[in-house]
PDB file of N, CA and C in Angstrom:
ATOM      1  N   UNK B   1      94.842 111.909  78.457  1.00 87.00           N
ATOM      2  CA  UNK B   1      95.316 110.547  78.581  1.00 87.00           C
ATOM      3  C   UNK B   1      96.838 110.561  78.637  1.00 87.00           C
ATOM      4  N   UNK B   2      97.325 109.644  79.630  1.00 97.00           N
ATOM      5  CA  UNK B   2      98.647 109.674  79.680  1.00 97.00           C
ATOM      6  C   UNK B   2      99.001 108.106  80.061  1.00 97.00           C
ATOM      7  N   UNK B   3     100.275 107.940  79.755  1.00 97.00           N
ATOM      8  CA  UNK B   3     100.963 106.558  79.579  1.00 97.00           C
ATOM      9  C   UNK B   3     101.714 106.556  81.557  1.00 97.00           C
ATOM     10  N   UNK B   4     101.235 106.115  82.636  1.00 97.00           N
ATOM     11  CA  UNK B   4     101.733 106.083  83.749  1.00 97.00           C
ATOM     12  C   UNK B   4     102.878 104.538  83.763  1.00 97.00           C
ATOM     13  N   UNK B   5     103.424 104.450  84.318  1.00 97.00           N
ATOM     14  CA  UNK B   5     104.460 104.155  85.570  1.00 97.00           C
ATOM     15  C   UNK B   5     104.088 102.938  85.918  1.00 97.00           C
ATOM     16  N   UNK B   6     104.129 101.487  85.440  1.00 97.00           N
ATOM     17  CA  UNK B   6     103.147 100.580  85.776  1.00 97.00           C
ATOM     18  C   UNK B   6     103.423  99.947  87.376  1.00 97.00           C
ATOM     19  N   UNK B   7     104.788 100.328  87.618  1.00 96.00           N
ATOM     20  CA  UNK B   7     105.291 100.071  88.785  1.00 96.00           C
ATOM     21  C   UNK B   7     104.629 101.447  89.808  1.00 96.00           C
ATOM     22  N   UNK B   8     103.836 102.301  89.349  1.00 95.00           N
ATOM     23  CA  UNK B   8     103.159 102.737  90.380  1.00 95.00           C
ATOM     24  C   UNK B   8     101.650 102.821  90.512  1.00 95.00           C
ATOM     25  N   UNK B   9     101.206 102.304  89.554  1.00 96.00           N
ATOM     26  CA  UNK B   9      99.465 101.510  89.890  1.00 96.00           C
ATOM     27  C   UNK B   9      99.889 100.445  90.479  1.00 96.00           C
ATOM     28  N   UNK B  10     100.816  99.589  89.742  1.00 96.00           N
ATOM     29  CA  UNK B  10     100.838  97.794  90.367  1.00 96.00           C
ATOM     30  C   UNK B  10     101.943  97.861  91.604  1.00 96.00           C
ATOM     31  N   UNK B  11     101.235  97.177  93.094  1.00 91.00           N
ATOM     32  CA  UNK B  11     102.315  97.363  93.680  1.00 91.00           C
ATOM     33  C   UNK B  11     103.342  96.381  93.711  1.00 91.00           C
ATOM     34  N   UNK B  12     103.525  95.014  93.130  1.00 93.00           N
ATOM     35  CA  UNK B  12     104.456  94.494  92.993  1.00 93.00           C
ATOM     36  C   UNK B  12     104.072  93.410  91.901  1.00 93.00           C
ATOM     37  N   UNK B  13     105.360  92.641  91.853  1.00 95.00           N
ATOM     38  CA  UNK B  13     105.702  91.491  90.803  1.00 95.00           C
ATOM     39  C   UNK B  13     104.532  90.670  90.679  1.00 95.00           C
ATOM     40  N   UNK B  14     104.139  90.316  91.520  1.00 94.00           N
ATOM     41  CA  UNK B  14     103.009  89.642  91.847  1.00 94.00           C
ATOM     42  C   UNK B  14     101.578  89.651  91.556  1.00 94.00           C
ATOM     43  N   UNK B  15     101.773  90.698  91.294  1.00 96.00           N
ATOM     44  CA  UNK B  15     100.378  91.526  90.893  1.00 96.00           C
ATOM     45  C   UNK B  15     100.095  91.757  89.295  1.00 96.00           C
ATOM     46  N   UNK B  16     101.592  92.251  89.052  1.00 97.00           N
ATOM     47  CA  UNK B  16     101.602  92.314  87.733  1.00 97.00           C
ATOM     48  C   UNK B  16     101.772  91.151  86.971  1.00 97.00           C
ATOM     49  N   UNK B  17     102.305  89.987  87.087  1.00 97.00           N
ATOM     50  CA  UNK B  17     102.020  88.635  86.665  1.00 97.00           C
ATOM     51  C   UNK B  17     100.445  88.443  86.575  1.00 97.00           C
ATOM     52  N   UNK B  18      99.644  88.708  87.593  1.00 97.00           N
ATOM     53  CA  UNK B  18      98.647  88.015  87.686  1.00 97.00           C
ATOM     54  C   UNK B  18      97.270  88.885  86.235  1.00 97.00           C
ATOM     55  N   UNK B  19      97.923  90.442  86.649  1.00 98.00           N
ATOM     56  CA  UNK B  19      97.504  90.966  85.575  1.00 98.00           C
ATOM     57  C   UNK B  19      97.611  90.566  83.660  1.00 98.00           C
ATOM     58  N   UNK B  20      98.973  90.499  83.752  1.00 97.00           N
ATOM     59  CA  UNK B  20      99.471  89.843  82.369  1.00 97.00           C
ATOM     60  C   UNK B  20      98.067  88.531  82.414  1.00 97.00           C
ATOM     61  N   UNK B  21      98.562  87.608  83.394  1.00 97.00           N
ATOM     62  CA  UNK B  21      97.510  86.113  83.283  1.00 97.00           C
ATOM     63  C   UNK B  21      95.975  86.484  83.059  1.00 97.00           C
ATOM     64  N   UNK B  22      95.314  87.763  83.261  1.00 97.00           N
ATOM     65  CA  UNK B  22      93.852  88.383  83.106  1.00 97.00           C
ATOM     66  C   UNK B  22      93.421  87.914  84.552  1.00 97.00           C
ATOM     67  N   UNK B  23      94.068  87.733  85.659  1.00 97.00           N
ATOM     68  CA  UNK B  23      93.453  87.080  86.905  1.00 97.00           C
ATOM     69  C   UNK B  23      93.111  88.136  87.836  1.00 97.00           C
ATOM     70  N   UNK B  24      93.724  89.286  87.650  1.00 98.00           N
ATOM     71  CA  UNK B  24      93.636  90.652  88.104  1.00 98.00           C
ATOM     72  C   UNK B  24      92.842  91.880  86.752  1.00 98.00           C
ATOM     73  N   UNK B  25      91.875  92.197  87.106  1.00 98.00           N
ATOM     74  CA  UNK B  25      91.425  93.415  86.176  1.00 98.00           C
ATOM     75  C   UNK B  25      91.318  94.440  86.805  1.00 98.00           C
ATOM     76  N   UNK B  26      91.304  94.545  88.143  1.00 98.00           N
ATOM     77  CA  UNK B  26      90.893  95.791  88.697  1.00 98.00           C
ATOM     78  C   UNK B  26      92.256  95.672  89.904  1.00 98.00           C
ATOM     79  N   UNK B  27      92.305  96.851  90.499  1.00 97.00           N
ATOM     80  CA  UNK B  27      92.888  97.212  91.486  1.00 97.00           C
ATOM     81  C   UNK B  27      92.444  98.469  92.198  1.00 97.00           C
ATOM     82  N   UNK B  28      92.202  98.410  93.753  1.00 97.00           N
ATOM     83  CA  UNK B  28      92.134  99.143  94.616  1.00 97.00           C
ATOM     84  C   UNK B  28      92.763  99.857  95.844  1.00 97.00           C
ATOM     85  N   UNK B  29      93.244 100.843  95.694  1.00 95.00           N
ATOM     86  CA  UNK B  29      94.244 101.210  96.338  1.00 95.00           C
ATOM     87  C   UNK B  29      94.186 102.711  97.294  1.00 95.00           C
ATOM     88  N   UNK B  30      94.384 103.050  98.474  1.00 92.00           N
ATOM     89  CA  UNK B  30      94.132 103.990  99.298  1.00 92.00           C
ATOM     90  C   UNK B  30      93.826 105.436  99.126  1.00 92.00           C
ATOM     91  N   UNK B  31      93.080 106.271  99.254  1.00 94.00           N
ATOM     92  CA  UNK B  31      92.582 107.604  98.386  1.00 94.00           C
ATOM     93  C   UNK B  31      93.302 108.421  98.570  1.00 94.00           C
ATOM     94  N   UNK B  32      94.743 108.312  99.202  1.00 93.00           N
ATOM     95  CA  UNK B  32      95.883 109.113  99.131  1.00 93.00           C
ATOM     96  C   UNK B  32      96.697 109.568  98.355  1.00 93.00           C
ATOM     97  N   UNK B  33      96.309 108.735  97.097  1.00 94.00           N
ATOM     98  CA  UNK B  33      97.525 108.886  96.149  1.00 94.00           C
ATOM     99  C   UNK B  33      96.134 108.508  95.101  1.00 94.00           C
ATOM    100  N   UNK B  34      96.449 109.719  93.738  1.00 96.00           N
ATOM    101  CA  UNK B  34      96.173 108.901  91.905  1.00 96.00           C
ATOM    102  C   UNK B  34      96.622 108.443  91.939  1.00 96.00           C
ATOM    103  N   UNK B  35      96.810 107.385  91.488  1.00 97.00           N
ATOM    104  CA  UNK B  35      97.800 106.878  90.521  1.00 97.00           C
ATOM    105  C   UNK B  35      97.772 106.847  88.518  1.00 97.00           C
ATOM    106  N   UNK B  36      96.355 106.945  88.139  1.00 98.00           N
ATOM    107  CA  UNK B  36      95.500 107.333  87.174  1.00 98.00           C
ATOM    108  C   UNK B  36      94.411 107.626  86.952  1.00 98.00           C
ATOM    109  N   UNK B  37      94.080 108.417  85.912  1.00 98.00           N
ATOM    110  CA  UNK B  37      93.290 108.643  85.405  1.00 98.00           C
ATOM    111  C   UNK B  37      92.075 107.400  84.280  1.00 98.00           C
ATOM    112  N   UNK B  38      91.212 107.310  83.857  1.00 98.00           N
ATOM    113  CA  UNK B  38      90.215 107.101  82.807  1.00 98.00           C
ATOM    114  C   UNK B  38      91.183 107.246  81.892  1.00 98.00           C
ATOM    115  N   UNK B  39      91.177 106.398  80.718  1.00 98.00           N
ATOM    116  CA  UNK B  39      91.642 106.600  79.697  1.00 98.00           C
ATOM    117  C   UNK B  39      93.457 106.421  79.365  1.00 98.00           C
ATOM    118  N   UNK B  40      94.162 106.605  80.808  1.00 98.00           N
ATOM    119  CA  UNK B  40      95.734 106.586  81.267  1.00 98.00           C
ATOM    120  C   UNK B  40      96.033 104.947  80.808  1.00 98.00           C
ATOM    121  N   UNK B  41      97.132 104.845  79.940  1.00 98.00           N
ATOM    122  CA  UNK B  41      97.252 103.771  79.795  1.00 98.00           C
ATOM    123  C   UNK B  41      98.875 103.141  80.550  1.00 98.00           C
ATOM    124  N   UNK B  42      99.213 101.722  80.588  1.00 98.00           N
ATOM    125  CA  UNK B  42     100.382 101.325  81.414  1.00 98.00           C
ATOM    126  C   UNK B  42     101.095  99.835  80.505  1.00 98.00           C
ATOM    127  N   UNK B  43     102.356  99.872  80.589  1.00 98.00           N
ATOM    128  CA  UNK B  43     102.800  98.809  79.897  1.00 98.00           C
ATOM    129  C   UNK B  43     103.255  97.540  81.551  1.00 98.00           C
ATOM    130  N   UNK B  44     102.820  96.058  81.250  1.00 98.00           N
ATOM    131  CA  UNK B  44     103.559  95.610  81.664  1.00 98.00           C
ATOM    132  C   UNK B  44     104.116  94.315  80.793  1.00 98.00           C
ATOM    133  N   UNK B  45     105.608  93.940  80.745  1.00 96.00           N
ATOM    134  CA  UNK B  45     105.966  93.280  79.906  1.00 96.00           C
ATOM    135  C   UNK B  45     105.691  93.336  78.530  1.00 96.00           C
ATOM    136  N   UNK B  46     105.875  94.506  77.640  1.00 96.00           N
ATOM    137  CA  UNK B  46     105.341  94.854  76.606  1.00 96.00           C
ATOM    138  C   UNK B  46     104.032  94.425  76.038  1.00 96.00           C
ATOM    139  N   UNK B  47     103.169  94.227  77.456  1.00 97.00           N
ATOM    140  CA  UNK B  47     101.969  94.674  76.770  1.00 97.00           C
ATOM    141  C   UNK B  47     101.077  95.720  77.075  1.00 97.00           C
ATOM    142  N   UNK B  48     100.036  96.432  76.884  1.00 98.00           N
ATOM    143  CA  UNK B  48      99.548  97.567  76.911  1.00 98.00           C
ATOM    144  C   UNK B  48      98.065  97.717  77.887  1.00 98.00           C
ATOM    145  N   UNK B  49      97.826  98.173  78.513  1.00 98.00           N
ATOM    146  CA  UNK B  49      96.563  97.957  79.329  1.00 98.00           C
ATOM    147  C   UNK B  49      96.444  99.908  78.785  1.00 98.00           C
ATOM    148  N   UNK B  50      94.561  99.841  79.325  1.00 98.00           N
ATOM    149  CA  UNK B  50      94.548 100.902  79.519  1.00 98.00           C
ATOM    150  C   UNK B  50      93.303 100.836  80.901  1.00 98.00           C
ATOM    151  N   UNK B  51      93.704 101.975  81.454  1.00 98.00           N
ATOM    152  CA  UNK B  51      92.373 101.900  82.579  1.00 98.00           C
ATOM    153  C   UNK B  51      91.332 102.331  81.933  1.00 98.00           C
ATOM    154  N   UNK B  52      90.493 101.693  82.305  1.00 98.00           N
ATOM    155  CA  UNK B  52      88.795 101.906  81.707  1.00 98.00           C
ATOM    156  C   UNK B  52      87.913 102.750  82.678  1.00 98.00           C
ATOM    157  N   UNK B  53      88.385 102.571  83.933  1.00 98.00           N
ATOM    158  CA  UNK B  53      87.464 103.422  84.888  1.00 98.00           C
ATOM    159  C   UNK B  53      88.560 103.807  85.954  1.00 98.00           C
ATOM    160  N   UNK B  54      88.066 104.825  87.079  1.00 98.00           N
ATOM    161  CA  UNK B  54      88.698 105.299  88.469  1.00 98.00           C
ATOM    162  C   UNK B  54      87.168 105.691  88.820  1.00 98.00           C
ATOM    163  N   UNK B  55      87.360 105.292  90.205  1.00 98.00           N
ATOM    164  CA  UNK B  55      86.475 105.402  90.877  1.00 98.00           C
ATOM    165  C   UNK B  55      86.490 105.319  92.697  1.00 98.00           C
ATOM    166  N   UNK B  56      86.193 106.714  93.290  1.00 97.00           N
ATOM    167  CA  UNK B  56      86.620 106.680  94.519  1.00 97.00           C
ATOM    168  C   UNK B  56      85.361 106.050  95.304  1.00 97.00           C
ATOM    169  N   UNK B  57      85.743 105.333  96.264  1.00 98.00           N
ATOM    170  CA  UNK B  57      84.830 104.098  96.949  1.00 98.00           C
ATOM    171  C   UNK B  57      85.286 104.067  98.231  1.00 98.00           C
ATOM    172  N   UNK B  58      84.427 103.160  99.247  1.00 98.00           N
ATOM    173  CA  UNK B  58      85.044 103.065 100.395  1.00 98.00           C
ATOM    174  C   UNK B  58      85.714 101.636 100.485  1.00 98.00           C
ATOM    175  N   UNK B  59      86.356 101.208 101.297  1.00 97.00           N
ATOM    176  CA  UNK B  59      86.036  99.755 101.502  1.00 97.00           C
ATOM    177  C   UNK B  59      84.806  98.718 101.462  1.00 97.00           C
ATOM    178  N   UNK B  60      84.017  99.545 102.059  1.00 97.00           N
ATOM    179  CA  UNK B  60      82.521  99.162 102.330  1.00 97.00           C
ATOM    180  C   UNK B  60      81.877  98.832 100.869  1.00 97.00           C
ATOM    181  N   UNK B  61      82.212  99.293 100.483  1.00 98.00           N
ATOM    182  CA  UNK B  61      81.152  99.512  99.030  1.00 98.00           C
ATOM    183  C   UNK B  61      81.651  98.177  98.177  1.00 98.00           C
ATOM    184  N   UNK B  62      82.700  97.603  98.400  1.00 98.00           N
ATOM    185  CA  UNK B  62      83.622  96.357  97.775  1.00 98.00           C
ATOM    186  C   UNK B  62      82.824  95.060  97.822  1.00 98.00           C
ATOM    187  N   UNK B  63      82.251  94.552  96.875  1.00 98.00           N
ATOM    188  CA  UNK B  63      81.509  93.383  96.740  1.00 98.00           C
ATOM    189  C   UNK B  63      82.650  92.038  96.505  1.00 98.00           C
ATOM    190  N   UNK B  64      81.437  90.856  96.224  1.00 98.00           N
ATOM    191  CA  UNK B  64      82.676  89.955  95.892  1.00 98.00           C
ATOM    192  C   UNK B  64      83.000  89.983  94.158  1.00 98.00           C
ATOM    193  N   UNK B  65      81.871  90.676  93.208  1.00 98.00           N
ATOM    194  CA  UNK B  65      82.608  90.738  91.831  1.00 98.00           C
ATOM    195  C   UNK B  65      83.825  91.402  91.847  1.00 98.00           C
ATOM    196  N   UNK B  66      83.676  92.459  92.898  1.00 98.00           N
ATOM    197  CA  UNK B  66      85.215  93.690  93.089  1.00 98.00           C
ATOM    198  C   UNK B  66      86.399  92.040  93.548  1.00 98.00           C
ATOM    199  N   UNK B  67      85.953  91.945  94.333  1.00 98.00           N
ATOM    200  CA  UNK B  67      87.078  90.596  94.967  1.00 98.00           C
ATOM    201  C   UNK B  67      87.516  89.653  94.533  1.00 98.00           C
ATOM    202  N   UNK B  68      86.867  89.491  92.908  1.00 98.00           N
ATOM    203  CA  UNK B  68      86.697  88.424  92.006  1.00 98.00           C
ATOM    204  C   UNK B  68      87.623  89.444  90.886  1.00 98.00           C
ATOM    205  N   UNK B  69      87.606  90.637  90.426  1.00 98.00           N
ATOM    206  CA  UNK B  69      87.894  90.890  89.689  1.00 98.00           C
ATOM    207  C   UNK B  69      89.856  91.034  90.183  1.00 98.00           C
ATOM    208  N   UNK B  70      89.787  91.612  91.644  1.00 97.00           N
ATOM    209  CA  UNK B  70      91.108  91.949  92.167  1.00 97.00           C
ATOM    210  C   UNK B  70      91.713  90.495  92.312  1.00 97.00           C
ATOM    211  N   UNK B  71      91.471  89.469  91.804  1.00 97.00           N
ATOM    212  CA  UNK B  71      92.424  88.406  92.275  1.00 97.00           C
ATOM    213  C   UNK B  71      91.635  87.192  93.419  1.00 97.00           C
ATOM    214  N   UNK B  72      90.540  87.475  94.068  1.00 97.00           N
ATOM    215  CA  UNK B  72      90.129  86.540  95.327  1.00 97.00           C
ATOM    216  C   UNK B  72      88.750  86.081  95.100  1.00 97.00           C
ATOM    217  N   UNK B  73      88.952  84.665  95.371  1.00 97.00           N
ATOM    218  CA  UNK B  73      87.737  84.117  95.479  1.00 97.00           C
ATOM    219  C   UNK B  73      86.369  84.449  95.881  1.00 97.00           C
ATOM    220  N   UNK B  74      86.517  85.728  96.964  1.00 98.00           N
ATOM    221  CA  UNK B  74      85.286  86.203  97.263  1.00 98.00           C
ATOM    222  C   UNK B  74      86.076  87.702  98.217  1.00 98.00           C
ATOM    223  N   UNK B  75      84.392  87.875  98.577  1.00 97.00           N
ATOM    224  CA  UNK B  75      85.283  89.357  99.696  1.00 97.00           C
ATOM    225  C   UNK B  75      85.960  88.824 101.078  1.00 97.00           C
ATOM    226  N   UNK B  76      85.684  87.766 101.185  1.00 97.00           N
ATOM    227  CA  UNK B  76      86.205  87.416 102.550  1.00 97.00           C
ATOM    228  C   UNK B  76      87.882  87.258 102.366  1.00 97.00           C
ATOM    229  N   UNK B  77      87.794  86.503 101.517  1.00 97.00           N
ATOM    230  CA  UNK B  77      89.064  86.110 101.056  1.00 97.00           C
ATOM    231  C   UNK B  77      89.949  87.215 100.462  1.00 97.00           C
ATOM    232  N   UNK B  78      89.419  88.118 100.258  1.00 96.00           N
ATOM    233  CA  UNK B  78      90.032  89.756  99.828  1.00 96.00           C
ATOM    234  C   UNK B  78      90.229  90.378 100.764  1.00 96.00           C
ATOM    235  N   UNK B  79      89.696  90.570 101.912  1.00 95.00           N
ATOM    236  CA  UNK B  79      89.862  90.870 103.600  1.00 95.00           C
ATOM    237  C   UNK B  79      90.833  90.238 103.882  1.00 95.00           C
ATOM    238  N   UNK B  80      90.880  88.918 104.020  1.00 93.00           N
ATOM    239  CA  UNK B  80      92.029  88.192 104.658  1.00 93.00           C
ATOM    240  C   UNK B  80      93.481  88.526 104.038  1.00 93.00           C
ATOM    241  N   UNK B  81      93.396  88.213 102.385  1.00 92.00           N
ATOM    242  CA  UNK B  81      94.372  88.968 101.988  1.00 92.00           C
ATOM    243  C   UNK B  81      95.299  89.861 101.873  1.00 92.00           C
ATOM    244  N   UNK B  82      94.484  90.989 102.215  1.00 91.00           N
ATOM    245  CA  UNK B  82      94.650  92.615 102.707  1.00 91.00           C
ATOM    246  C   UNK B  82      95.878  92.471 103.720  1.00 91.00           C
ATOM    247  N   UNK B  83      94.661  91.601 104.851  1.00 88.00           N
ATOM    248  CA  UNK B  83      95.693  91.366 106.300  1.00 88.00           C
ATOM    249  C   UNK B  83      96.561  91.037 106.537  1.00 88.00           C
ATOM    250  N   UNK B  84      96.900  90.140 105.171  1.00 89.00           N
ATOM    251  CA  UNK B  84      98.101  89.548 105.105  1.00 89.00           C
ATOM    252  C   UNK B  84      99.355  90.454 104.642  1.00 89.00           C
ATOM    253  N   UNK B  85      98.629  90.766 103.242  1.00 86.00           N
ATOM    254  CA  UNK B  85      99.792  91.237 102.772  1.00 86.00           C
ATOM    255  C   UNK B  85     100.410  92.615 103.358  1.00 86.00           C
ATOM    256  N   UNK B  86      99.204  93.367 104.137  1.00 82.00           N
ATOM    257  CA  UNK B  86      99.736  94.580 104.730  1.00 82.00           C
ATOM    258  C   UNK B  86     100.285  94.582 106.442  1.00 82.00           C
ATOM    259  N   UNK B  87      99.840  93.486 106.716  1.00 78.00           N
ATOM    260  CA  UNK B  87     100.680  92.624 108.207  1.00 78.00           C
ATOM    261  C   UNK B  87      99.775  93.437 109.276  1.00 78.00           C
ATOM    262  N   UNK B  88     100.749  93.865 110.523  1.00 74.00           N
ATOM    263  CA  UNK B  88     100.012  95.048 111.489  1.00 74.00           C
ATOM    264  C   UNK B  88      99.459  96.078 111.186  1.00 74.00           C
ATOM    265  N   UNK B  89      99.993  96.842 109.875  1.00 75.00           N
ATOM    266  CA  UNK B  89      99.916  98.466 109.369  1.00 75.00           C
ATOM    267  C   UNK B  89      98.217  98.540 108.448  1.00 75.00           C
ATOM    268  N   UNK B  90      97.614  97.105 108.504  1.00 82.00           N
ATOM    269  CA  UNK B  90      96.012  97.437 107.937  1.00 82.00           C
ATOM    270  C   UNK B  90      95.051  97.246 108.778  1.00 82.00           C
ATOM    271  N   UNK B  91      94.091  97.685 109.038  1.00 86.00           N
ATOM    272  CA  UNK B  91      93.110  97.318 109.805  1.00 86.00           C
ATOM    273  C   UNK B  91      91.671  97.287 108.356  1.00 86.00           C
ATOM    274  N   UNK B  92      90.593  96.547 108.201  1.00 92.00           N
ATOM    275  CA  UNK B  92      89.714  96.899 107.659  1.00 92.00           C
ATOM    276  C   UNK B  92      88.855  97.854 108.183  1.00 92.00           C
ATOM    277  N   UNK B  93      88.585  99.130 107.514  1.00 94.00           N
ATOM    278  CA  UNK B  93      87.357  99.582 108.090  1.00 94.00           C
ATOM    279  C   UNK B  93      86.274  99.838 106.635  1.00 94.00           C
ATOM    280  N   UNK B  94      85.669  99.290 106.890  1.00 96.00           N
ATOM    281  CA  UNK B  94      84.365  99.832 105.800  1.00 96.00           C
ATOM    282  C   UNK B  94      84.099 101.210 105.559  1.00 96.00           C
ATOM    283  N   UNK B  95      84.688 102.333 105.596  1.00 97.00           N
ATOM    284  CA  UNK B  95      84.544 103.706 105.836  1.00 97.00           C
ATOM    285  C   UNK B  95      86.132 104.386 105.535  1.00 97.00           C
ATOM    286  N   UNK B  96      87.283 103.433 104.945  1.00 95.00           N
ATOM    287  CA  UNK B  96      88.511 103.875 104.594  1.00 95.00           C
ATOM    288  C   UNK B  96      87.979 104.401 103.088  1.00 95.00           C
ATOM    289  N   UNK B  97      88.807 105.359 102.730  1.00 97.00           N
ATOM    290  CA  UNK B  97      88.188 106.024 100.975  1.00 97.00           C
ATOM    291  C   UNK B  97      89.515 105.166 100.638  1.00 97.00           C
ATOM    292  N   UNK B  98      89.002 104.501  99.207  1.00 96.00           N
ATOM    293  CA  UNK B  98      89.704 103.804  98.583  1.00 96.00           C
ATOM    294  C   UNK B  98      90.012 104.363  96.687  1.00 96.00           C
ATOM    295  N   UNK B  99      90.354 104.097  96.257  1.00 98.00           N
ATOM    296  CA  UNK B  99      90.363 104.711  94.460  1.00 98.00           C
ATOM    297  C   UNK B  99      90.382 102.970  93.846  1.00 98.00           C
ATOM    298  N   UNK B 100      88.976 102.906  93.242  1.00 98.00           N
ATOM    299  CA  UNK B 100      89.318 101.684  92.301  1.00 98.00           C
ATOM    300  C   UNK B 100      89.911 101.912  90.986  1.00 98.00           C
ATOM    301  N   UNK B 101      90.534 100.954  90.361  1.00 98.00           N
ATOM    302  CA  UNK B 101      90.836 101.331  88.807  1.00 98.00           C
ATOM    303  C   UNK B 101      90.874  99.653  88.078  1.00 98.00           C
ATOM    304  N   UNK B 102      89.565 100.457  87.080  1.00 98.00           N
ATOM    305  CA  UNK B 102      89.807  98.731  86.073  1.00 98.00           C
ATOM    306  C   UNK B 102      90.217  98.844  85.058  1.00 98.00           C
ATOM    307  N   UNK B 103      91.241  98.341  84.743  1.00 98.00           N
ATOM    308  CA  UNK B 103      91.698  98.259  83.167  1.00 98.00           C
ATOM    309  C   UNK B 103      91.572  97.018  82.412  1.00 98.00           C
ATOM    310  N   UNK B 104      92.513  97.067  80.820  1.00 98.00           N
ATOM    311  CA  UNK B 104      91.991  96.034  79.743  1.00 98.00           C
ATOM    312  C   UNK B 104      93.025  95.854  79.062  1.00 98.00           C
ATOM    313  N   UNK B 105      93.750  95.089  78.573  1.00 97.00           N
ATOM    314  CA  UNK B 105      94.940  95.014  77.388  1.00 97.00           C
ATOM    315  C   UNK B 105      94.126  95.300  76.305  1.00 97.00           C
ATOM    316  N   UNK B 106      95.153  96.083  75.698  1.00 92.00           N
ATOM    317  CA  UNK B 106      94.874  97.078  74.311  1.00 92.00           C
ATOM    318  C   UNK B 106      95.375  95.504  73.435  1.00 92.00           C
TER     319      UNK B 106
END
């Protein structure tokens, strides 16, 4: 177990607010990079999360509880999102390897 970098699970301000608010529990992010481990814990704004799970997935495999837990009303709305926030440089494919990670304030 190790204490990571919260600025490199969370990719921005935005995210991490929403986390602090409990509106975000999970995050999913491209199978290119760890970012943690099970058990790795992260501070944001002096408070303490720890990840509870990692888990490599595809896109495909992303329901709407996953889409519910990341912040969006459903999966559609987690798609659209995506598109947004990653502009030209995302395409969805159901078959991209993804790394989920859910964590919990300690």
């Amino acid at each position: 177990m190790a204490h990571v970098d919260a600025d490199d699970l969370l990719p921005n301000d935005h995210i991490k607010k929403a986390v602090l608010a409990g509106d975000v529990t999970q995050l999913s992010r491209g199978a290119s990079n760890r970012y943690a481990e099970a058990g790795d814990t992260f501070t944001v704004e002096e408070t303490e999360f720890e990840v509870t799970s990692v888990e490599e997935r595809t896109l495909g495999d992303l329901t709407d509880a996953d889409a519910k837990r990341e912040g969006s009303s459903s999966l559609e709305a987690y798609k659209e999102r995506m598109q947004r926030v990653h502009g030209g440089n995302f395409e969805w494919d159901d078959t991209s390897s993804i790394v989920t990670y859910r964590f919990e304030s300690q």
